[in-house]
mmCIF file of C-alpha atoms in Angstrom:
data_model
loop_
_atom_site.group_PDB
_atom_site.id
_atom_site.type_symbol
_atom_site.label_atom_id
_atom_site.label_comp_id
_atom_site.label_asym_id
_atom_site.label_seq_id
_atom_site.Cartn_x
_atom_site.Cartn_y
_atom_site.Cartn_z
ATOM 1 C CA UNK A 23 22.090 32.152 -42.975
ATOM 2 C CA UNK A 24 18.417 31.434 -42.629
ATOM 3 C CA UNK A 25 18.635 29.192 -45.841
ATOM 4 C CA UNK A 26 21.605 27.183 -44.497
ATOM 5 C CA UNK A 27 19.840 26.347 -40.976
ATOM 6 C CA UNK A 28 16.607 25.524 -42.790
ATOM 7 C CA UNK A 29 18.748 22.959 -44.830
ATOM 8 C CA UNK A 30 20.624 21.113 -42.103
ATOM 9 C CA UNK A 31 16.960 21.031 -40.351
ATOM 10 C CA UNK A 32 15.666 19.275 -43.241
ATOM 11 C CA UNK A 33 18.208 17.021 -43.677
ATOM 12 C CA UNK A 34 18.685 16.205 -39.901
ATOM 13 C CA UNK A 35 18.068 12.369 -40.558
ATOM 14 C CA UNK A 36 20.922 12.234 -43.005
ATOM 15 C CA UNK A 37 23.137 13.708 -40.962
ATOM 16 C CA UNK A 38 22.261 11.483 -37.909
ATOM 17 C CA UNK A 39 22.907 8.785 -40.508
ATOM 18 C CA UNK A 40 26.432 10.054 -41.594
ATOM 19 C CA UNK A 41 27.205 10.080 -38.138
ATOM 20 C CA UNK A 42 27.123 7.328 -38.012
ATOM 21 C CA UNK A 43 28.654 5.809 -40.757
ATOM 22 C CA UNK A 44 31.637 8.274 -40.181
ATOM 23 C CA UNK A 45 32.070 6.516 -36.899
ATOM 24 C CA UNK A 46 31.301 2.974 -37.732
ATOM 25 C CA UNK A 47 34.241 3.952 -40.603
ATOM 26 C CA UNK A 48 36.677 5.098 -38.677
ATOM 27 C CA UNK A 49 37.141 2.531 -36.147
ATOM 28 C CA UNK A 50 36.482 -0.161 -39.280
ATOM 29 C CA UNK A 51 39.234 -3.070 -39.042
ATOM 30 C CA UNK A 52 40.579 -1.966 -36.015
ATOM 31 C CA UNK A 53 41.358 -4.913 -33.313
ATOM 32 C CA UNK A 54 40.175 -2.386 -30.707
ATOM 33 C CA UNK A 55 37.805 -0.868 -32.405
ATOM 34 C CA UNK A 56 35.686 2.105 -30.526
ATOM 35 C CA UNK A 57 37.494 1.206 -27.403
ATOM 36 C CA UNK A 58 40.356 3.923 -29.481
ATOM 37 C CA UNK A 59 38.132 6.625 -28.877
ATOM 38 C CA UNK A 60 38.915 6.356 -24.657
ATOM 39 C CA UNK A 61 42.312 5.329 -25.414
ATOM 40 C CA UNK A 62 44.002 8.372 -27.716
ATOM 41 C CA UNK A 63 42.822 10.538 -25.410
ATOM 42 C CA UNK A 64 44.854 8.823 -22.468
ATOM 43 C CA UNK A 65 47.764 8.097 -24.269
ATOM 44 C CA UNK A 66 48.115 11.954 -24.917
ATOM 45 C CA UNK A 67 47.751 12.956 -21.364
ATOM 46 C CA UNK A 68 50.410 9.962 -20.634
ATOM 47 C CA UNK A 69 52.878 11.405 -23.009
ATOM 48 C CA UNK A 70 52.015 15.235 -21.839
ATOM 49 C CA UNK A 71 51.915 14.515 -18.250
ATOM 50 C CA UNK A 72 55.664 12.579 -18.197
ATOM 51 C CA UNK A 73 57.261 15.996 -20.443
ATOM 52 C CA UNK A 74 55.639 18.665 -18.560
ATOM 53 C CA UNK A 75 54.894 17.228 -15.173
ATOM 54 C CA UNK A 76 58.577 15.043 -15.110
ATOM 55 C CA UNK A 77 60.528 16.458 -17.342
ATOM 56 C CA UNK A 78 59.895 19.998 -17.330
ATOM 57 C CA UNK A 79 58.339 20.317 -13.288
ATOM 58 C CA UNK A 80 55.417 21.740 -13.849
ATOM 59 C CA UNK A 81 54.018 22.529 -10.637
ATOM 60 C CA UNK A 82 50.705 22.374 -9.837
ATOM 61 C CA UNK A 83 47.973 20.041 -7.193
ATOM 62 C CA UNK A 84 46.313 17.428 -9.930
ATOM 63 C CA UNK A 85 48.420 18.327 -12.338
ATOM 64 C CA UNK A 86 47.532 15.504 -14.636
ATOM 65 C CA UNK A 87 43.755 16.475 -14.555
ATOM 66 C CA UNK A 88 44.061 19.763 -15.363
ATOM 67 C CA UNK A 89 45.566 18.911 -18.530
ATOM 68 C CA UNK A 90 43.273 16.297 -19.444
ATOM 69 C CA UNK A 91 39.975 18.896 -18.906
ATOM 70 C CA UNK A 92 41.796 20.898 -21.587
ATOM 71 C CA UNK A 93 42.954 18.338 -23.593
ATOM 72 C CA UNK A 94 39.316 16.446 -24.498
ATOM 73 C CA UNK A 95 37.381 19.746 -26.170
ATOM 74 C CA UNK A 96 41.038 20.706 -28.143
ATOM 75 C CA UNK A 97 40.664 17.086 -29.761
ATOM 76 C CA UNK A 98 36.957 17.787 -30.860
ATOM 77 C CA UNK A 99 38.187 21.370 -31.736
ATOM 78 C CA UNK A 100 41.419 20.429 -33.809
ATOM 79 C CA UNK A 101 39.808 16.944 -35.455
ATOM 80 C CA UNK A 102 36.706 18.590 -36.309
ATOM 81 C CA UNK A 103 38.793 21.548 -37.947
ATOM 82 C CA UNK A 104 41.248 19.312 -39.497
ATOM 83 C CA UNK A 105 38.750 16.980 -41.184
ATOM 84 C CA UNK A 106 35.738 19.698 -41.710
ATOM 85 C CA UNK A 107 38.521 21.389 -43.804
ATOM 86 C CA UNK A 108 38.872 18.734 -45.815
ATOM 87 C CA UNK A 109 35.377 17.593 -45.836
ATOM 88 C CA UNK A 110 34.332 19.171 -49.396
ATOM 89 C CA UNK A 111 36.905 17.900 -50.945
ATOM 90 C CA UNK A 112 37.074 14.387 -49.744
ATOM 91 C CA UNK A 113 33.580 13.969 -50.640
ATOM 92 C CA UNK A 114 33.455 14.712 -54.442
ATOM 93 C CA UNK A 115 31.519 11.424 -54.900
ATOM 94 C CA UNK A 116 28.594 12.939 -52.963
ATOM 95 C CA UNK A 117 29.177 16.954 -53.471
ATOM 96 C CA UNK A 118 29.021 16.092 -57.746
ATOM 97 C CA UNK A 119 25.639 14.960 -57.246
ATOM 98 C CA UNK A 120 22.670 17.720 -57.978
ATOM 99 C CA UNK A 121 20.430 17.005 -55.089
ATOM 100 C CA UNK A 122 22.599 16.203 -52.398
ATOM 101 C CA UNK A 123 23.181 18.990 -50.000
ATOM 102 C CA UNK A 124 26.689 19.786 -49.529
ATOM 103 C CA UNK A 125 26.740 21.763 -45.798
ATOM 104 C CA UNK A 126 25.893 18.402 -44.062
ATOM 105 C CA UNK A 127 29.678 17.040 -45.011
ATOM 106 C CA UNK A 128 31.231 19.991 -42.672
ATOM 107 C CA UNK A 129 28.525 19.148 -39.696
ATOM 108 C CA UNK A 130 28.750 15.545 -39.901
ATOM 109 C CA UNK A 131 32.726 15.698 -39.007
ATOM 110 C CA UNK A 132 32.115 18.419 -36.271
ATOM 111 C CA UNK A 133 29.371 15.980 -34.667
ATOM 112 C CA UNK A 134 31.157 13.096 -35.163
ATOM 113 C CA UNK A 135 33.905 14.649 -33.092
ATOM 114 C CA UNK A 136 31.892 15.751 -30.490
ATOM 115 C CA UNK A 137 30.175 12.691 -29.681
ATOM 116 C CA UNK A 138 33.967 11.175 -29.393
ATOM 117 C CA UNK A 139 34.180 14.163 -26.853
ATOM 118 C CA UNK A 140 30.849 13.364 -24.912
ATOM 119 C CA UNK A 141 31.940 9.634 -25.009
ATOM 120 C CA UNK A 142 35.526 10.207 -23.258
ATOM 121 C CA UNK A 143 33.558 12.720 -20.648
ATOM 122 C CA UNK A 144 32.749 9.419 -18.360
ATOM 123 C CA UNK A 145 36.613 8.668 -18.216
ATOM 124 C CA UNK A 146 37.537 12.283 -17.607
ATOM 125 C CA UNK A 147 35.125 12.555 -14.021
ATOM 126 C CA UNK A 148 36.535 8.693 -13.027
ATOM 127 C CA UNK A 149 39.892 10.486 -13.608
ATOM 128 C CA UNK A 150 39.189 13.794 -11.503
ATOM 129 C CA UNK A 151 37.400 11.819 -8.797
ATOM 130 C CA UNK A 152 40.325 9.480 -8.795
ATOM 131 C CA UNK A 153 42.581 12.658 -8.040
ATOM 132 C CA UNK A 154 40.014 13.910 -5.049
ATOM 133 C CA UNK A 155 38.718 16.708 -7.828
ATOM 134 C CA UNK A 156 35.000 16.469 -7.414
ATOM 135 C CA UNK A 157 32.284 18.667 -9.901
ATOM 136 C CA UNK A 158 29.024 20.152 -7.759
ATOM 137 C CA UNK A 159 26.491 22.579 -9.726
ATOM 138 C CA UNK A 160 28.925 24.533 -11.799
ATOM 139 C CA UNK A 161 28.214 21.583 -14.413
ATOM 140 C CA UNK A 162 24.774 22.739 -15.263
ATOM 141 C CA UNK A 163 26.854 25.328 -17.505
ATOM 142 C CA UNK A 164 27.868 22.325 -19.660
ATOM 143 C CA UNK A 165 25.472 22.407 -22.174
ATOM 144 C CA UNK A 166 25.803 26.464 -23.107
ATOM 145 C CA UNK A 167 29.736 26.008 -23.106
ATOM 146 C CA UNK A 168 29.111 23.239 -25.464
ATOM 147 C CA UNK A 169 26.448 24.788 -27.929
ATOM 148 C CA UNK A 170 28.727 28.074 -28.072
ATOM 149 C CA UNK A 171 32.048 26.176 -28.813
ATOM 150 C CA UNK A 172 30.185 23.989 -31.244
ATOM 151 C CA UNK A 173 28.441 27.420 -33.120
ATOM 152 C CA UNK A 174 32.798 28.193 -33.059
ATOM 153 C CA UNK A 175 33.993 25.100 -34.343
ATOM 154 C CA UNK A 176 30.948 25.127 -37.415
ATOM 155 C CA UNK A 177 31.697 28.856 -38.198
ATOM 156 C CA UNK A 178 35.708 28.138 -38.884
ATOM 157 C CA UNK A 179 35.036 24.717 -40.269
ATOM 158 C CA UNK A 180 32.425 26.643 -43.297
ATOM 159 C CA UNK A 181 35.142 29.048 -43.488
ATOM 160 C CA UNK A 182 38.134 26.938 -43.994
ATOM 161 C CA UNK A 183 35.723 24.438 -46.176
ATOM 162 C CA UNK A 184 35.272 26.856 -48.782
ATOM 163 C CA UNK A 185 38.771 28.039 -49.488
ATOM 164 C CA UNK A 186 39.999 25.173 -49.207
ATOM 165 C CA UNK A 187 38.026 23.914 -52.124
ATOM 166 C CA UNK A 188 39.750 26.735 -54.140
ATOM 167 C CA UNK A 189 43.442 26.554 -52.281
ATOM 168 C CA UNK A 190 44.470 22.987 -51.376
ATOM 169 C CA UNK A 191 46.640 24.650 -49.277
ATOM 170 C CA UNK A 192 44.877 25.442 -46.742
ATOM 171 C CA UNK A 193 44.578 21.812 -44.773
ATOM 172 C CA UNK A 194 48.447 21.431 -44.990
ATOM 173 C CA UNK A 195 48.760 25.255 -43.717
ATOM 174 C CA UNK A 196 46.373 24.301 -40.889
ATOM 175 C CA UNK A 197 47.623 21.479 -39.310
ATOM 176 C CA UNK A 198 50.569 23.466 -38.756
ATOM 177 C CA UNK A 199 48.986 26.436 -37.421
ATOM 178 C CA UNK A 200 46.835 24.048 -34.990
ATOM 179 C CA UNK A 201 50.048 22.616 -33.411
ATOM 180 C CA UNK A 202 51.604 26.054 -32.614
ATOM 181 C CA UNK A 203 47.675 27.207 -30.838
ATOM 182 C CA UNK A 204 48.303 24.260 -29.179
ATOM 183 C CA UNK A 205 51.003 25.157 -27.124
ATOM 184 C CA UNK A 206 49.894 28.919 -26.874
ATOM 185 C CA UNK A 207 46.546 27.948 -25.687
ATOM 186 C CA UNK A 208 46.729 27.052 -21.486
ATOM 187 C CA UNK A 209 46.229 23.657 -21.662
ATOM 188 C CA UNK A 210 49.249 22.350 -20.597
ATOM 189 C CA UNK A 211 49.693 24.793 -18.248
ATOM 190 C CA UNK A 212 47.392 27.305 -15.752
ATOM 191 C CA UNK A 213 47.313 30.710 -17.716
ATOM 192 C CA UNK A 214 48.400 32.144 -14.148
ATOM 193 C CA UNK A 215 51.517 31.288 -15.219
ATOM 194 C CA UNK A 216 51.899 32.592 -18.249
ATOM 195 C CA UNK A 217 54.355 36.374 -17.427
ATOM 196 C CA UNK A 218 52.850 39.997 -18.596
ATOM 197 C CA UNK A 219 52.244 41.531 -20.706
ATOM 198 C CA UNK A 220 51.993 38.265 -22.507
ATOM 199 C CA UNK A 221 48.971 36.771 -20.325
ATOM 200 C CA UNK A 222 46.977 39.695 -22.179
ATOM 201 C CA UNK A 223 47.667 38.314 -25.262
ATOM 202 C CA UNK A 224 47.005 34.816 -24.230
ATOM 203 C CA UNK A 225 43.415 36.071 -22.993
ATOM 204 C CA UNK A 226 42.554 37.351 -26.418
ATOM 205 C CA UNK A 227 42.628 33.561 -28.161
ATOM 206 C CA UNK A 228 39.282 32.109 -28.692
ATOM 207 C CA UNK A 229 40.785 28.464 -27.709
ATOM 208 C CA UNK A 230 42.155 30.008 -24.455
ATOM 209 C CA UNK A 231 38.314 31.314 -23.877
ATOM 210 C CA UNK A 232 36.627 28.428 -24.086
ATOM 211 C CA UNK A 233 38.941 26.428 -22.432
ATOM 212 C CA UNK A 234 38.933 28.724 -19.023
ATOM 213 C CA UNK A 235 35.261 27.728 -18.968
ATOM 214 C CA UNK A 236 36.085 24.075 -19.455
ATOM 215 C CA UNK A 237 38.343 24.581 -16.481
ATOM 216 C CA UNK A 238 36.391 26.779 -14.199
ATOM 217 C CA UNK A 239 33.457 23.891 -14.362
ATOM 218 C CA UNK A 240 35.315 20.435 -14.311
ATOM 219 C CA UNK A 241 39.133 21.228 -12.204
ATOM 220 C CA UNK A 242 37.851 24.325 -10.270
ATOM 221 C CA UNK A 243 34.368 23.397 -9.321
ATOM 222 C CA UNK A 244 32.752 27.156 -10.306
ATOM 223 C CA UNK A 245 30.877 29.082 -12.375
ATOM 224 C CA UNK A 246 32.546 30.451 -15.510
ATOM 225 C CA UNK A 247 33.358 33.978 -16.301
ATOM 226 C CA UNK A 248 30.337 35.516 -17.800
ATOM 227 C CA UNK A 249 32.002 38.148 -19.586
ATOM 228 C CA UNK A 250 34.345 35.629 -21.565
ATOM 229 C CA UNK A 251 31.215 33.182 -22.208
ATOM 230 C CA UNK A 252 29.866 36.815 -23.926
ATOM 231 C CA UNK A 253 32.285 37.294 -25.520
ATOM 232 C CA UNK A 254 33.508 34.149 -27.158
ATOM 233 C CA UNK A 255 29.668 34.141 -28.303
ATOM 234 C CA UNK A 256 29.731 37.402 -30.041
ATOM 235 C CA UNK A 257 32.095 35.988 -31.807
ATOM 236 C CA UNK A 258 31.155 32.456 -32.330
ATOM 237 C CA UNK A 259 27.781 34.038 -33.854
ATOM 238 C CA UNK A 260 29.927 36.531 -35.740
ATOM 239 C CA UNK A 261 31.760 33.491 -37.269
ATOM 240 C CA UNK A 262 28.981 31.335 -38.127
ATOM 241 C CA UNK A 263 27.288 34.120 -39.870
ATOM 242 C CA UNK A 264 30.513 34.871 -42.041
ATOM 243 C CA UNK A 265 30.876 31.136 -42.525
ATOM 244 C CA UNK A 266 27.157 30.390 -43.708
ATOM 245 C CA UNK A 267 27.362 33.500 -46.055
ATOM 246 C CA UNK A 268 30.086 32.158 -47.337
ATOM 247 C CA UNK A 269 29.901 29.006 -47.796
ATOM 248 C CA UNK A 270 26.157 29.505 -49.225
ATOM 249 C CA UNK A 271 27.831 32.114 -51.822
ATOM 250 C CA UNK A 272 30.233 29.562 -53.183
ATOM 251 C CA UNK A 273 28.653 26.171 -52.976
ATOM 252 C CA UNK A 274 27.239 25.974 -56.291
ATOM 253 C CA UNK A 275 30.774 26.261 -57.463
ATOM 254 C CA UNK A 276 31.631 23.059 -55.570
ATOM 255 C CA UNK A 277 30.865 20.339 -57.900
ATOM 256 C CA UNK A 278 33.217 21.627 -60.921
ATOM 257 C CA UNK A 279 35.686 22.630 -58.556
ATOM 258 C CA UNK A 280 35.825 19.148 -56.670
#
């Protein structure tokens, strides 16, 4: 674990510079460009908000920006896992060669992601203040909730990285697993109305965690619930420490297996 932290500190500048490049690439040849970065997220809510505020009558004051406080960090959560899976793989060019150190691929996707996340943050407060849903001091836990759901996303992402080098399967069995936390995660709806005994149940998902923090600070102006910030860090350290052990056992494998 030591040994894989002492790496990505070493090669901090190349990461910055992937970064980069990974966003300068993805938005290359595009008439919009980064401008798609503030859009997907709004044409989401759009499409979410007509369904479940229209269609199925959702009820609940701001509905629209409630949704859209949950639906920014499960982007950066889903993208980074989606691509950081895949991010061994995709890079054989760069993972055959002897001196190039293969856990910045996995970081490089999750950072990517979350500066997509810190860049839509300015749209989300015009949004809320639009709505009369104003933020006071409760922000200032911003930065832990961050750092602890970024420590989450690296811990699956080295995970999923590895096997999926050996199982191809994996990404494909993913996405599909993503789509069905989607819905069982309260985004698109307050967890108070979720029925026992299946609110318990809801309560024990990491997503649904993290993303009562995310709520408690931006829609409902107040501190977050201490004991589920200690606990989703418990095991967002447990995680990371089964994901750098892991990946660190099997990454001089990667090259032949790539």
């Amino acid at each position: 674990m030591r040994q894989h932290i002492q790496e990505l500190i070493r090669y901090r500048s190349l990461v910055n510079s992937l970064v980069i490049r990974e966003l300068k690439a993805r938005y290359r040849g595009s008439f919009l460009g980064f401008l798609w970065t503030f859009l997907n997220p709004l044409l989401l809510l759009g499409v979410y908000a007509l369904v479940f505020n229209f269609y199925l009558r959702i009820r609940m004051e701001h509905y629209a920006g409630f949704m859209f406080v949950g639906l920014l960090p499960w982007i950066w959560f889903s993208s980074s896992l989606l691509e950081g899976t895949n991010s061994i793989t995709a890079g054989g060019s760069l993972v055959t060669k002897v001196l190039f150190p293969s856990q910045v691929l996995p970081i490089v996707k999750i950072l990517a992601n979350l500066l997509n996340y810190l860049l839509s943050l300015p749209i989300l407060f015009g949004f809320l203040w639009a709505m009369g849903v104003y933020q006071g001091w409760p922000l200032l836990w911003l930065p832990l909730i961050l750092f602890l759901h970024l420590l989450f996303i690296e811990g699956l992402v080295l995970i999923l990285a590895t096997i999926n080098v050996f199982f191809r399967d994996v990404q494909h069995i993913l996405a599909n697993f993503l789509t069905l936390l989607f819905f069982l995660t309260p985004i698109l709806y307050p967890l108070s109305q979720v029925p026992p005994p299946f609110n318990k149940w809801v309560k024990l998902i990491p997503m649904t965690q993290i993303t009562l923090s995310y709520q408690d600070i931006f829609f409902y102006n107040r501190a977050p619930d201490l004991r589920i910030l200690l606990v989703f860090m418990a095991l967002s350290l447990i995680l990371l420490g089964i994901g750098m052990f892991f990946f660190e056992r099997y990454k001089e494998t990667f090259p032949e297996k790539v």
